[in-house]
Amino acid sequence: MDATTTAGGRTLYVDRTEAERGSKGPFFAAYADEAGENRWGYFCSNCASFDNAMDAMGRIKCNGCANIKKPDEWDAAHE
């Protein structure tokens, strides 16, 4: 895992083998510890940012570059 520092100065560990496909580049799993036991969130590979959010349907959106991972399951009732 790669150690990466957030804008706030916190060190997080990015696992580049665990990825979710995004519209502009993959989102990699980020962990709070080097052992990979405490999942923290995602790292956007397109703009090298941890500033992203996930909704209840599994959609991930980067707030920095608008990289988006579509939901795993889609239901027209949610539109």
Short mmCIF file of C-alpha atoms in Angstrom, two decimals:
data_model
loop_
_atom_site.label_atom_id
_atom_site.label_comp_id
_atom_site.label_asym_id
_atom_site.label_seq_id
_atom_site.Cartn_x
_atom_site.Cartn_y
_atom_site.Cartn_z
CA MET A 1 0.00 0.00 0.00
CA ASP A 2 1.06 3.55 -0.72
CA ALA A 3 1.17 6.07 2.14
CA THR A 4 -0.51 9.32 1.06
CA THR A 5 -1.17 12.49 3.05
CA THR A 6 -4.55 14.23 2.98
CA ALA A 7 -4.96 18.01 2.67
CA GLY A 8 -5.47 18.04 6.44
CA GLY A 9 -2.13 16.32 7.09
CA ARG A 10 -3.44 12.84 7.93
CA THR A 11 -1.59 9.82 6.52
CA LEU A 12 -3.81 7.27 4.77
CA TYR A 13 -2.84 4.11 2.94
CA VAL A 14 -4.05 3.56 -0.63
CA ASP A 15 -4.49 -0.01 -1.89
CA ARG A 16 -4.07 0.17 -5.67
CA THR A 17 -5.13 -3.49 -6.05
CA GLU A 18 -8.63 -2.74 -4.70
CA ALA A 19 -10.34 -0.44 -7.20
CA GLU A 20 -13.78 0.74 -8.31
CA ARG A 21 -14.16 1.91 -11.91
CA GLY A 22 -14.83 5.64 -12.28
CA SER A 23 -15.79 7.75 -15.30
CA LYS A 24 -12.41 9.55 -15.38
CA GLY A 25 -10.22 7.06 -13.51
CA PRO A 26 -10.43 4.40 -10.80
CA PHE A 27 -11.24 4.99 -7.14
CA PHE A 28 -8.84 3.07 -4.91
CA ALA A 29 -9.64 1.82 -1.41
CA ALA A 30 -8.05 3.92 1.36
CA TYR A 31 -7.27 2.69 4.86
CA ALA A 32 -6.43 4.44 8.12
CA ASP A 33 -3.75 1.85 8.95
CA GLU A 34 -0.96 0.26 6.97
CA ALA A 35 -2.26 -3.24 7.70
CA GLY A 36 -5.50 -2.46 5.83
CA GLU A 37 -7.79 -3.34 8.74
CA ASN A 38 -9.56 0.03 9.16
CA ARG A 39 -11.26 1.13 5.93
CA TRP A 40 -11.33 4.93 5.63
CA GLY A 41 -12.89 5.59 2.20
CA TYR A 42 -11.70 6.10 -1.37
CA PHE A 43 -8.88 7.85 -3.21
CA CYS A 44 -9.67 9.40 -6.63
CA SER A 45 -6.85 8.55 -9.03
CA ASN A 46 -7.91 11.22 -11.52
CA CYS A 47 -7.17 14.23 -9.28
CA ALA A 48 -5.30 12.50 -6.40
CA SER A 49 -7.94 13.46 -3.84
CA PHE A 50 -9.67 11.87 -0.86
CA ASP A 51 -12.53 14.43 -1.14
CA ASN A 52 -15.36 12.19 -2.34
CA ALA A 53 -18.66 10.78 -1.16
CA MET A 54 -20.64 7.55 -1.52
CA ASP A 55 -24.42 7.29 -1.41
CA ALA A 56 -26.60 4.39 -0.26
CA MET A 57 -26.67 2.87 -3.76
CA GLY A 58 -22.86 2.62 -3.96
CA ARG A 59 -22.37 5.61 -6.24
CA ILE A 60 -19.07 7.44 -5.58
CA LYS A 61 -18.54 11.06 -6.66
CA CYS A 62 -15.29 12.99 -6.36
CA ASN A 63 -15.95 16.55 -5.19
CA GLY A 64 -12.74 17.78 -6.86
CA CYS A 65 -13.05 16.58 -10.45
CA ALA A 66 -16.57 15.08 -10.72
CA ASN A 67 -15.19 11.56 -11.34
CA ILE A 68 -18.20 9.27 -10.83
CA LYS A 69 -18.69 5.57 -10.17
CA LYS A 70 -22.18 4.51 -11.15
CA PRO A 71 -24.26 2.53 -8.63
CA ASP A 72 -23.88 -1.25 -8.56
CA GLU A 73 -27.63 -1.70 -8.89
CA TRP A 74 -29.99 0.77 -10.48
CA ASP A 75 -33.72 1.13 -9.98
CA ALA A 76 -35.79 3.64 -11.99
CA ALA A 77 -37.86 4.32 -8.86
CA HIS A 78 -34.91 6.28 -7.42
CA GLU A 79 -34.88 8.84 -10.25
#
